PDB file of C-alpha atoms in Angstrom:
ATOM      1  CA  MET A   1     276.593  78.764 170.777  1.00 46.00           C
ATOM      2  CA  ASN A   2     278.098  75.701 169.061  1.00 53.00           C
ATOM      3  CA  ARG A   3     279.125  76.292 165.495  1.00 56.00           C
ATOM      4  CA  PRO A   4     278.120  73.767 162.773  1.00 56.00           C
ATOM      5  CA  GLY A   5     280.666  71.011 162.247  1.00 54.00           C
ATOM      6  CA  TYR A   6     282.074  71.244 165.760  1.00 77.00           C
ATOM      7  CA  ILE A   7     282.119  68.212 168.106  1.00 86.00           C
ATOM      8  CA  THR A   8     279.240  68.466 170.561  1.00 93.00           C
ATOM      9  CA  LEU A   9     277.729  66.264 173.266  1.00 95.00           C
ATOM     10  CA  PRO A  10     275.010  64.846 170.916  1.00 95.00           C
ATOM     11  CA  ILE A  11     277.672  63.915 168.353  1.00 96.00           C
ATOM     12  CA  ILE A  12     279.753  62.186 171.033  1.00 96.00           C
ATOM     13  CA  THR A  13     276.603  60.390 172.220  1.00 96.00           C
ATOM     14  CA  VAL A  14     275.842  59.116 168.702  1.00 97.00           C
ATOM     15  CA  LEU A  15     279.418  57.847 168.211  1.00 96.00           C
ATOM     16  CA  PHE A  16     279.387  56.181 171.659  1.00 96.00           C
ATOM     17  CA  CYS A  17     276.088  54.431 170.849  1.00 96.00           C
ATOM     18  CA  ILE A  18     277.465  53.167 167.534  1.00 96.00           C
ATOM     19  CA  GLY A  19     280.561  51.850 169.253  1.00 96.00           C
ATOM     20  CA  TYR A  20     278.631  50.214 172.089  1.00 97.00           C
ATOM     21  CA  ILE A  21     276.117  48.584 169.746  1.00 97.00           C
ATOM     22  CA  TYR A  22     278.937  47.333 167.518  1.00 97.00           C
ATOM     23  CA  TYR A  23     280.870  45.787 170.422  1.00 96.00           C
ATOM     24  CA  THR A  24     277.781  44.114 171.911  1.00 96.00           C
ATOM     25  CA  THR A  25     276.535  42.804 168.581  1.00 97.00           C
ATOM     26  CA  VAL A  26     279.843  41.341 167.382  1.00 97.00           C
ATOM     27  CA  PHE A  27     281.607  40.235 170.545  1.00 95.00           C
ATOM     28  CA  VAL A  28     278.559  39.278 172.653  1.00 94.00           C
ATOM     29  CA  ALA A  29     275.619  38.422 170.377  1.00 94.00           C
ATOM     30  CA  ILE A  30     277.436  36.847 167.437  1.00 95.00           C
ATOM     31  CA  GLU A  31     280.088  35.203 169.596  1.00 92.00           C
ATOM     32  CA  GLY A  32     277.471  33.853 171.990  1.00 90.00           C
ATOM     33  CA  TRP A  33     275.141  32.524 169.315  1.00 92.00           C
ATOM     34  CA  LEU A  34     276.984  31.752 166.042  1.00 92.00           C
ATOM     35  CA  ARG A  35     280.580  31.976 167.238  1.00 93.00           C
ATOM     36  CA  LEU A  36     283.116  34.090 165.382  1.00 95.00           C
ATOM     37  CA  SER A  37     285.092  30.952 164.575  1.00 94.00           C
ATOM     38  CA  THR A  38     282.298  29.632 162.320  1.00 95.00           C
ATOM     39  CA  ALA A  39     281.554  30.650 158.742  1.00 97.00           C
ATOM     40  CA  ALA A  40     278.090  31.965 159.677  1.00 96.00           C
ATOM     41  CA  GLY A  41     279.450  33.986 162.587  1.00 96.00           C
ATOM     42  CA  LEU A  42     282.340  35.402 160.573  1.00 97.00           C
ATOM     43  CA  ALA A  43     280.034  36.330 157.671  1.00 97.00           C
ATOM     44  CA  ASN A  44     277.576  38.131 159.949  1.00 97.00           C
ATOM     45  CA  ALA A  45     280.422  39.960 161.668  1.00 98.00           C
ATOM     46  CA  ALA A  46     281.868  41.040 158.312  1.00 98.00           C
ATOM     47  CA  VAL A  47     278.504  42.317 157.022  1.00 98.00           C
ATOM     48  CA  PHE A  48     277.731  44.097 160.274  1.00 98.00           C
ATOM     49  CA  THR A  49     281.192  45.664 160.339  1.00 98.00           C
ATOM     50  CA  ALA A  50     280.751  46.936 156.775  1.00 97.00           C
ATOM     51  CA  LEU A  51     277.358  48.461 157.709  1.00 97.00           C
ATOM     52  CA  ALA A  52     278.845  50.073 160.832  1.00 97.00           C
ATOM     53  CA  VAL A  53     281.657  51.609 158.770  1.00 97.00           C
ATOM     54  CA  LEU A  54     279.108  52.991 156.286  1.00 97.00           C
ATOM     55  CA  CYS A  55     277.117  54.459 159.170  1.00 97.00           C
ATOM     56  CA  ILE A  56     280.144  56.200 160.636  1.00 97.00           C
ATOM     57  CA  ALA A  57     281.356  57.422 157.228  1.00 96.00           C
ATOM     58  CA  THR A  58     277.981  58.871 156.167  1.00 96.00           C
ATOM     59  CA  TYR A  59     277.342  60.316 159.652  1.00 97.00           C
ATOM     60  CA  THR A  60     280.744  62.018 159.675  1.00 95.00           C
ATOM     61  CA  THR A  61     280.119  63.412 156.203  1.00 94.00           C
ATOM     62  CA  ALA A  62     276.736  64.792 157.288  1.00 95.00           C
ATOM     63  CA  VAL A  63     278.443  66.485 160.237  1.00 95.00           C
ATOM     64  CA  VAL A  64     281.298  68.136 158.346  1.00 94.00           C
ATOM     65  CA  LYS A  65     279.700  68.788 154.926  1.00 93.00           C
ATOM     66  CA  ASP A  66     278.441  72.305 154.349  1.00 93.00           C
ATOM     67  CA  PRO A  67     274.672  72.234 153.670  1.00 94.00           C
ATOM     68  CA  GLY A  68     274.936  74.953 151.043  1.00 93.00           C
ATOM     69  CA  ARG A  69     275.804  78.658 151.177  1.00 92.00           C
ATOM     70  CA  VAL A  70     274.165  81.479 149.283  1.00 93.00           C
ATOM     71  CA  PRO A  71     276.762  83.232 147.093  1.00 90.00           C
ATOM     72  CA  ALA A  72     277.315  86.826 148.171  1.00 83.00           C
ATOM     73  CA  PRO A  73     276.613  88.336 144.724  1.00 84.00           C
ATOM     74  CA  PHE A  74     273.388  86.358 144.214  1.00 88.00           C
ATOM     75  CA  VAL A  75     270.552  88.389 142.674  1.00 85.00           C
ATOM     76  CA  PRO A  76     267.320  86.786 141.378  1.00 82.00           C
ATOM     77  CA  ASP A  77     267.150  86.745 137.597  1.00 71.00           C
ATOM     78  CA  LEU A  78     263.563  87.656 136.781  1.00 64.00           C
ATOM     79  CA  GLU A  79     264.031  86.930 133.089  1.00 60.00           C
ATOM     80  CA  THR A  80     265.645  83.474 133.289  1.00 56.00           C
ATOM     81  CA  PRO A  81     263.730  80.994 131.098  1.00 51.00           C
ATOM     82  CA  TYR A  82     264.040  77.962 133.402  1.00 50.00           C
ATOM     83  CA  SER A  83     262.644  79.453 136.606  1.00 49.00           C
ATOM     84  CA  ALA A  84     259.063  80.425 135.980  1.00 47.00           C
ATOM     85  CA  ILE A  85     258.307  81.359 139.595  1.00 57.00           C
ATOM     86  CA  HIS A  86     260.065  83.425 142.241  1.00 57.00           C
ATOM     87  CA  GLU A  87     259.364  83.098 145.911  1.00 65.00           C
ATOM     88  CA  ILE A  88     258.126  86.297 147.543  1.00 59.00           C
ATOM     89  CA  LYS A  89     257.440  87.510 151.081  1.00 56.00           C
ATOM     90  CA  ARG A  90     254.045  86.724 152.570  1.00 55.00           C
ATOM     91  CA  LYS A  91     253.549  90.397 153.359  1.00 52.00           C
ATOM     92  CA  GLY A  92     254.198  93.010 150.697  1.00 47.00           C
ATOM     93  CA  GLY A  93     254.918  90.578 147.857  1.00 51.00           C
ATOM     94  CA  ASP A  94     258.573  91.627 147.562  1.00 66.00           C
ATOM     95  CA  LEU A  95     261.377  89.239 146.642  1.00 81.00           C
ATOM     96  CA  ARG A  96     262.642  87.422 149.719  1.00 86.00           C
ATOM     97  CA  TYR A  97     265.569  89.277 151.274  1.00 90.00           C
ATOM     98  CA  CYS A  98     267.487  88.284 154.411  1.00 92.00           C
ATOM     99  CA  GLN A  99     268.061  91.306 156.616  1.00 90.00           C
ATOM    100  CA  LYS A 100     270.602  89.403 158.748  1.00 91.00           C
ATOM    101  CA  CYS A 101     272.750  88.118 155.865  1.00 92.00           C
ATOM    102  CA  CYS A 102     272.097  91.181 153.687  1.00 90.00           C
ATOM    103  CA  HIS A 103     271.382  89.325 150.457  1.00 90.00           C
ATOM    104  CA  TYR A 104     268.423  87.976 148.504  1.00 91.00           C
ATOM    105  CA  LYS A 105     267.228  84.482 149.251  1.00 92.00           C
ATOM    106  CA  PRO A 106     267.215  81.949 146.403  1.00 91.00           C
ATOM    107  CA  PRO A 107     264.132  79.743 146.081  1.00 92.00           C
ATOM    108  CA  ARG A 108     263.786  77.258 148.982  1.00 93.00           C
ATOM    109  CA  ALA A 109     266.557  78.922 151.004  1.00 94.00           C
ATOM    110  CA  HIS A 110     265.966  79.891 154.634  1.00 95.00           C
ATOM    111  CA  HIS A 111     267.905  81.559 157.419  1.00 95.00           C
ATOM    112  CA  CYS A 112     269.035  79.264 160.236  1.00 95.00           C
ATOM    113  CA  ARG A 113     269.153  80.938 163.643  1.00 93.00           C
ATOM    114  CA  VAL A 114     271.642  78.355 164.940  1.00 93.00           C
ATOM    115  CA  CYS A 115     274.050  78.451 161.979  1.00 92.00           C
ATOM    116  CA  LYS A 116     273.429  82.227 161.691  1.00 92.00           C
ATOM    117  CA  ARG A 117     273.280  82.183 157.902  1.00 94.00           C
ATOM    118  CA  CYS A 118     271.011  81.296 155.029  1.00 95.00           C
ATOM    119  CA  VAL A 119     271.043  77.656 153.885  1.00 96.00           C
ATOM    120  CA  LEU A 120     270.168  76.479 150.383  1.00 95.00           C
ATOM    121  CA  ARG A 121     267.076  74.248 150.220  1.00 95.00           C
ATOM    122  CA  MET A 122     267.045  74.092 153.991  1.00 96.00           C
ATOM    123  CA  ASP A 123     265.177  71.154 155.505  1.00 97.00           C
ATOM    124  CA  HIS A 124     265.884  71.556 159.205  1.00 96.00           C
ATOM    125  CA  HIS A 125     268.667  72.074 161.727  1.00 96.00           C
ATOM    126  CA  CYS A 126     269.679  68.787 163.344  1.00 96.00           C
ATOM    127  CA  ILE A 127     271.266  68.869 166.801  1.00 95.00           C
ATOM    128  CA  TRP A 128     272.551  65.312 166.336  1.00 96.00           C
ATOM    129  CA  ILE A 129     274.915  66.411 163.605  1.00 96.00           C
ATOM    130  CA  ASN A 130     275.300  70.013 164.853  1.00 95.00           C
ATOM    131  CA  ASN A 131     274.588  71.135 161.317  1.00 95.00           C
ATOM    132  CA  CYS A 132     271.786  72.094 159.025  1.00 96.00           C
ATOM    133  CA  VAL A 133     270.349  69.543 156.622  1.00 97.00           C
ATOM    134  CA  GLY A 134     270.244  71.362 153.302  1.00 96.00           C
ATOM    135  CA  HIS A 135     270.923  71.209 149.592  1.00 95.00           C
ATOM    136  CA  GLU A 136     274.481  69.864 149.750  1.00 93.00           C
ATOM    137  CA  ASN A 137     274.158  67.274 152.515  1.00 94.00           C
ATOM    138  CA  TYR A 138     270.511  66.207 152.338  1.00 95.00           C
ATOM    139  CA  LYS A 139     271.224  63.031 150.399  1.00 95.00           C
ATOM    140  CA  VAL A 140     274.119  62.155 152.720  1.00 95.00           C
ATOM    141  CA  PHE A 141     271.806  62.583 155.711  1.00 96.00           C
ATOM    142  CA  LEU A 142     269.195  60.377 154.049  1.00 96.00           C
ATOM    143  CA  VAL A 143     271.734  57.678 153.157  1.00 97.00           C
ATOM    144  CA  PHE A 144     272.961  57.700 156.759  1.00 97.00           C
ATOM    145  CA  LEU A 145     269.426  57.084 158.012  1.00 98.00           C
ATOM    146  CA  PHE A 146     269.058  54.243 155.488  1.00 97.00           C
ATOM    147  CA  TYR A 147     272.221  52.467 156.632  1.00 98.00           C
ATOM    148  CA  ALA A 148     271.489  53.192 160.300  1.00 98.00           C
ATOM    149  CA  VAL A 149     268.068  51.520 160.065  1.00 98.00           C
ATOM    150  CA  ILE A 150     269.474  48.462 158.264  1.00 98.00           C
ATOM    151  CA  THR A 151     272.330  48.172 160.762  1.00 98.00           C
ATOM    152  CA  SER A 152     269.972  48.489 163.726  1.00 98.00           C
ATOM    153  CA  LEU A 153     267.623  45.833 162.354  1.00 98.00           C
ATOM    154  CA  HIS A 154     270.538  43.488 161.714  1.00 98.00           C
ATOM    155  CA  SER A 155     271.770  44.047 165.264  1.00 97.00           C
ATOM    156  CA  LEU A 156     268.318  43.389 166.734  1.00 96.00           C
ATOM    157  CA  VAL A 157     268.025  40.091 164.814  1.00 96.00           C
ATOM    158  CA  LEU A 158     271.427  38.955 166.131  1.00 96.00           C
ATOM    159  CA  ILE A 159     270.666  40.019 169.697  1.00 95.00           C
ATOM    160  CA  ILE A 160     267.255  38.320 169.679  1.00 93.00           C
ATOM    161  CA  GLY A 161     268.820  35.212 168.167  1.00 93.00           C
ATOM    162  CA  ASN A 162     271.451  35.168 170.896  1.00 91.00           C
ATOM    163  CA  ALA A 163     268.845  35.694 173.622  1.00 87.00           C
ATOM    164  CA  THR A 164     266.614  32.843 172.386  1.00 86.00           C
ATOM    165  CA  HIS A 165     269.485  30.475 171.618  1.00 78.00           C
ATOM    166  CA  ASN A 166     269.346  27.281 173.654  1.00 50.00           C
ATOM    167  CA  VAL A 167     272.749  26.716 175.246  1.00 54.00           C
ATOM    168  CA  PRO A 168     273.342  22.956 175.566  1.00 51.00           C
ATOM    169  CA  ASN A 169     275.887  23.067 178.411  1.00 51.00           C
ATOM    170  CA  LYS A 170     275.873  25.043 181.630  1.00 49.00           C
ATOM    171  CA  GLU A 171     279.507  25.877 181.036  1.00 52.00           C
ATOM    172  CA  ASP A 172     278.500  27.823 177.945  1.00 55.00           C
ATOM    173  CA  LEU A 173     275.920  29.961 179.727  1.00 53.00           C
ATOM    174  CA  PRO A 174     276.605  33.675 179.198  1.00 59.00           C
ATOM    175  CA  SER A 175     278.103  35.656 182.050  1.00 65.00           C
ATOM    176  CA  ASN A 176     276.193  38.289 183.965  1.00 68.00           C
ATOM    177  CA  ASP A 177     278.157  41.012 182.159  1.00 72.00           C
ATOM    178  CA  SER A 178     277.225  39.594 178.765  1.00 83.00           C
ATOM    179  CA  ARG A 179     273.563  39.349 179.691  1.00 85.00           C
ATOM    180  CA  THR A 180     273.593  42.909 181.019  1.00 89.00           C
ATOM    181  CA  SER A 181     275.266  44.212 177.846  1.00 89.00           C
ATOM    182  CA  THR A 182     272.718  42.384 175.682  1.00 91.00           C
ATOM    183  CA  ILE A 183     269.752  43.735 177.654  1.00 92.00           C
ATOM    184  CA  VAL A 184     271.084  47.322 177.653  1.00 94.00           C
ATOM    185  CA  CYS A 185     271.803  47.131 173.926  1.00 95.00           C
ATOM    186  CA  ALA A 186     268.311  45.778 173.191  1.00 95.00           C
ATOM    187  CA  VAL A 187     266.665  48.483 175.318  1.00 95.00           C
ATOM    188  CA  LEU A 188     268.720  51.082 173.454  1.00 95.00           C
ATOM    189  CA  LEU A 189     268.101  49.637 169.993  1.00 96.00           C
ATOM    190  CA  CYS A 190     264.299  49.218 170.132  1.00 96.00           C
ATOM    191  CA  PRO A 191     263.301  52.915 170.467  1.00 96.00           C
ATOM    192  CA  LEU A 192     266.292  53.991 168.390  1.00 96.00           C
ATOM    193  CA  THR A 193     265.343  51.718 165.483  1.00 97.00           C
ATOM    194  CA  LEU A 194     261.710  52.811 165.676  1.00 97.00           C
ATOM    195  CA  ALA A 195     262.610  56.525 165.754  1.00 97.00           C
ATOM    196  CA  MET A 196     265.047  56.268 162.820  1.00 97.00           C
ATOM    197  CA  SER A 197     262.592  54.161 160.793  1.00 98.00           C
ATOM    198  CA  VAL A 198     259.872  56.756 161.290  1.00 98.00           C
ATOM    199  CA  LEU A 199     262.304  59.550 160.364  1.00 98.00           C
ATOM    200  CA  LEU A 200     263.461  57.681 157.262  1.00 98.00           C
ATOM    201  CA  GLY A 201     259.862  57.030 156.221  1.00 98.00           C
ATOM    202  CA  TRP A 202     259.021  60.704 156.769  1.00 98.00           C
ATOM    203  CA  HIS A 203     261.846  61.881 154.507  1.00 98.00           C
ATOM    204  CA  ILE A 204     260.967  59.328 151.819  1.00 97.00           C
ATOM    205  CA  TYR A 205     257.433  60.731 151.907  1.00 97.00           C
ATOM    206  CA  LEU A 206     258.851  64.262 151.543  1.00 97.00           C
ATOM    207  CA  ILE A 207     261.140  63.255 148.668  1.00 96.00           C
ATOM    208  CA  LEU A 208     258.272  61.684 146.739  1.00 97.00           C
ATOM    209  CA  GLN A 209     256.586  65.120 146.826  1.00 95.00           C
ATOM    210  CA  ASN A 210     259.836  67.068 146.427  1.00 96.00           C
ATOM    211  CA  LYS A 211     259.266  68.924 149.672  1.00 96.00           C
ATOM    212  CA  THR A 212     261.447  69.906 152.590  1.00 97.00           C
ATOM    213  CA  THR A 213     260.188  69.772 156.157  1.00 96.00           C
ATOM    214  CA  ILE A 214     259.807  73.548 156.095  1.00 96.00           C
ATOM    215  CA  GLU A 215     257.886  73.420 152.809  1.00 95.00           C
ATOM    216  CA  TYR A 216     255.586  70.735 154.189  1.00 95.00           C
ATOM    217  CA  HIS A 217     254.492  72.955 157.057  1.00 93.00           C
ATOM    218  CA  GLU A 218     254.216  75.955 154.714  1.00 91.00           C
ATOM    219  CA  GLY A 219     252.149  73.783 152.350  1.00 91.00           C
ATOM    220  CA  VAL A 220     249.678  72.924 155.112  1.00 90.00           C
ATOM    221  CA  ARG A 221     248.979  76.620 155.609  1.00 88.00           C
ATOM    222  CA  ALA A 222     248.902  77.322 151.854  1.00 87.00           C
ATOM    223  CA  THR A 223     246.437  74.446 151.316  1.00 89.00           C
ATOM    224  CA  TRP A 224     244.156  75.821 154.017  1.00 87.00           C
ATOM    225  CA  LEU A 225     244.272  79.324 152.549  1.00 86.00           C
ATOM    226  CA  ALA A 226     243.642  78.022 149.018  1.00 88.00           C
ATOM    227  CA  GLU A 227     240.646  75.914 150.111  1.00 87.00           C
ATOM    228  CA  LYS A 228     239.298  78.908 152.024  1.00 87.00           C
ATOM    229  CA  ALA A 229     239.417  80.931 148.774  1.00 88.00           C
ATOM    230  CA  GLY A 230     237.929  78.069 146.759  1.00 88.00           C
ATOM    231  CA  ASN A 231     241.205  77.236 144.998  1.00 88.00           C
ATOM    232  CA  ILE A 232     243.472  74.176 144.875  1.00 87.00           C
ATOM    233  CA  TYR A 233     247.070  74.392 146.076  1.00 88.00           C
ATOM    234  CA  ARG A 234     249.799  72.451 144.308  1.00 89.00           C
ATOM    235  CA  HIS A 235     253.381  72.303 145.472  1.00 91.00           C
ATOM    236  CA  PRO A 236     255.337  74.048 142.657  1.00 91.00           C
ATOM    237  CA  TYR A 237     258.388  71.775 142.863  1.00 93.00           C
ATOM    238  CA  ASP A 238     256.451  68.502 142.554  1.00 94.00           C
ATOM    239  CA  LEU A 239     257.572  66.994 139.224  1.00 92.00           C
ATOM    240  CA  GLY A 240     256.142  63.519 139.778  1.00 94.00           C
ATOM    241  CA  ALA A 241     257.366  60.751 142.107  1.00 95.00           C
ATOM    242  CA  PHE A 242     260.207  59.381 139.957  1.00 95.00           C
ATOM    243  CA  LYS A 243     261.540  62.788 138.863  1.00 93.00           C
ATOM    244  CA  ASN A 244     261.361  63.917 142.478  1.00 94.00           C
ATOM    245  CA  LEU A 245     263.489  60.960 143.522  1.00 94.00           C
ATOM    246  CA  VAL A 246     265.974  61.645 140.715  1.00 92.00           C
ATOM    247  CA  SER A 247     266.272  65.306 141.705  1.00 91.00           C
ATOM    248  CA  VAL A 248     267.477  64.288 145.182  1.00 91.00           C
ATOM    249  CA  LEU A 249     269.124  60.872 144.737  1.00 92.00           C
ATOM    250  CA  GLY A 250     270.539  61.326 141.240  1.00 90.00           C
ATOM    251  CA  PRO A 251     269.821  59.928 137.750  1.00 89.00           C
ATOM    252  CA  ASN A 252     271.769  56.685 138.327  1.00 89.00           C
ATOM    253  CA  ILE A 253     269.656  54.312 140.423  1.00 91.00           C
ATOM    254  CA  CYS A 254     272.746  52.181 141.179  1.00 90.00           C
ATOM    255  CA  LEU A 255     274.217  55.187 143.038  1.00 90.00           C
ATOM    256  CA  TRP A 256     271.126  56.035 145.105  1.00 92.00           C
ATOM    257  CA  ALA A 257     272.599  54.335 148.181  1.00 91.00           C
ATOM    258  CA  CYS A 258     275.964  56.108 147.740  1.00 90.00           C
ATOM    259  CA  PRO A 259     276.604  59.385 149.591  1.00 85.00           C
ATOM    260  CA  THR A 260     277.357  61.311 146.389  1.00 79.00           C
ATOM    261  CA  SER A 261     275.909  64.728 145.620  1.00 69.00           C
ATOM    262  CA  GLY A 262     277.669  65.977 142.501  1.00 69.00           C
ATOM    263  CA  HIS A 263     274.471  65.739 140.439  1.00 70.00           C
ATOM    264  CA  ILE A 264     272.368  68.239 142.362  1.00 76.00           C
ATOM    265  CA  GLY A 265     273.468  71.540 140.797  1.00 83.00           C
ATOM    266  CA  SER A 266     274.091  74.859 142.517  1.00 87.00           C
ATOM    267  CA  GLY A 267     270.920  74.974 144.597  1.00 89.00           C
ATOM    268  CA  LEU A 268     270.069  78.441 143.344  1.00 89.00           C
ATOM    269  CA  ARG A 269     267.408  77.335 140.855  1.00 87.00           C
ATOM    270  CA  PHE A 270     265.067  74.354 140.771  1.00 89.00           C
ATOM    271  CA  ARG A 271     262.790  72.932 138.135  1.00 87.00           C
ATOM    272  CA  THR A 272     259.103  73.519 138.804  1.00 87.00           C
ATOM    273  CA  SER A 273     255.856  72.123 137.500  1.00 83.00           C
ATOM    274  CA  TYR A 274     255.408  75.442 135.663  1.00 77.00           C
ATOM    275  CA  ASP A 275     258.543  75.191 133.597  1.00 69.00           C
ATOM    276  CA  LEU A 276     257.958  75.837 129.939  1.00 44.00           C
ATOM    277  CA  SER A 277     260.678  73.390 128.871  1.00 48.00           C
ATOM    278  CA  PRO A 278     260.450  69.903 130.422  1.00 47.00           C
ATOM    279  CA  ALA A 279     264.101  69.250 129.493  1.00 47.00           C
ATOM    280  CA  SER A 280     265.394  72.221 131.443  1.00 46.00           C
ATOM    281  CA  THR A 281     267.626  71.392 134.365  1.00 46.00           C
ATOM    282  CA  PRO A 282     268.933  73.323 137.348  1.00 47.00           C
ATOM    283  CA  VAL A 283     272.407  74.805 137.071  1.00 44.00           C
TER     284      VAL A 283
END
C-alpha cells in the first residue's frame, strides 16, 4: 500500500504529461506558428511557462501537504456556543467515534481506508496526488485544477493555431516528428481538458453549497429520507453562496487564486446555519 505523499506511478504520469505538453506547446506549436524570436511568440511562451510553473507548484503542494489530522486529545465540546450541532452515528445516535483511530471524529471528518487515518473535512482520496483532499489542502487542490484548465486551454489554442497556420514556403513545412508530437498532444489534451473542466465545475458547485463530495452523497440520502417523512432537508453548513466561497477561498478575493490556506482555522469546528451568533468564526 502506497503511503500518502510518496511518489507513485500516477504522480509520475501527471508530471510526464505536464512536461510533454509544455515541450510540444512551446517548442513545436509556438515555434512553428508565432516563432519564439517574435514578440508574440516570446510573450505566449512566457505566459505559458508561468502557468506551467504554477501548475507544478500547486500540484506538488497538493501531493505533499497534509490534508488535516485529528488531534489525539480531541473530545467534542457539547457546551461550546459556536457549534450548535454535533454529528452523530446513523445507528444509535451516539457521537461519531473511529474504532480504528481510537478517537472521536470532529464534524465533517471521515476515516480514509487508503491513508489509514481520519481526515478533517475529507472530500475524497485522489490517486493522482496519492493523498486525501481535505481541510488543509482542499483549496490548493482547487487552485491546481483552476490553473491546469487555463493552461490546457491556452495550449489547445496554440496547437490549433499552429495546425491551421498556412505555411507560405515548402521549406517551412513542419517535420513528421513535429506533426506527430502535435497530434499526440492534441489527442491527450482534449479529453484531459474536458475531464478537468468538469471536475473544476463540480467542485465550484460543491463550494457554493459548502459541501464535500462525501456530504453531497450523504445529502442525497438525507433529502430522500426527509421527503419520505414529509420534511425538508437543509445542509447545515450552507451559509449562503458568498460566505461559502469565503470559508474555503478566504476573505481576501485578491488571494482566491493563490494556494494559501492560513485562513481556514483548525478544521475541528465549522459555522453552521444554526449558529446563534452570525459573527462567530471557526477556531
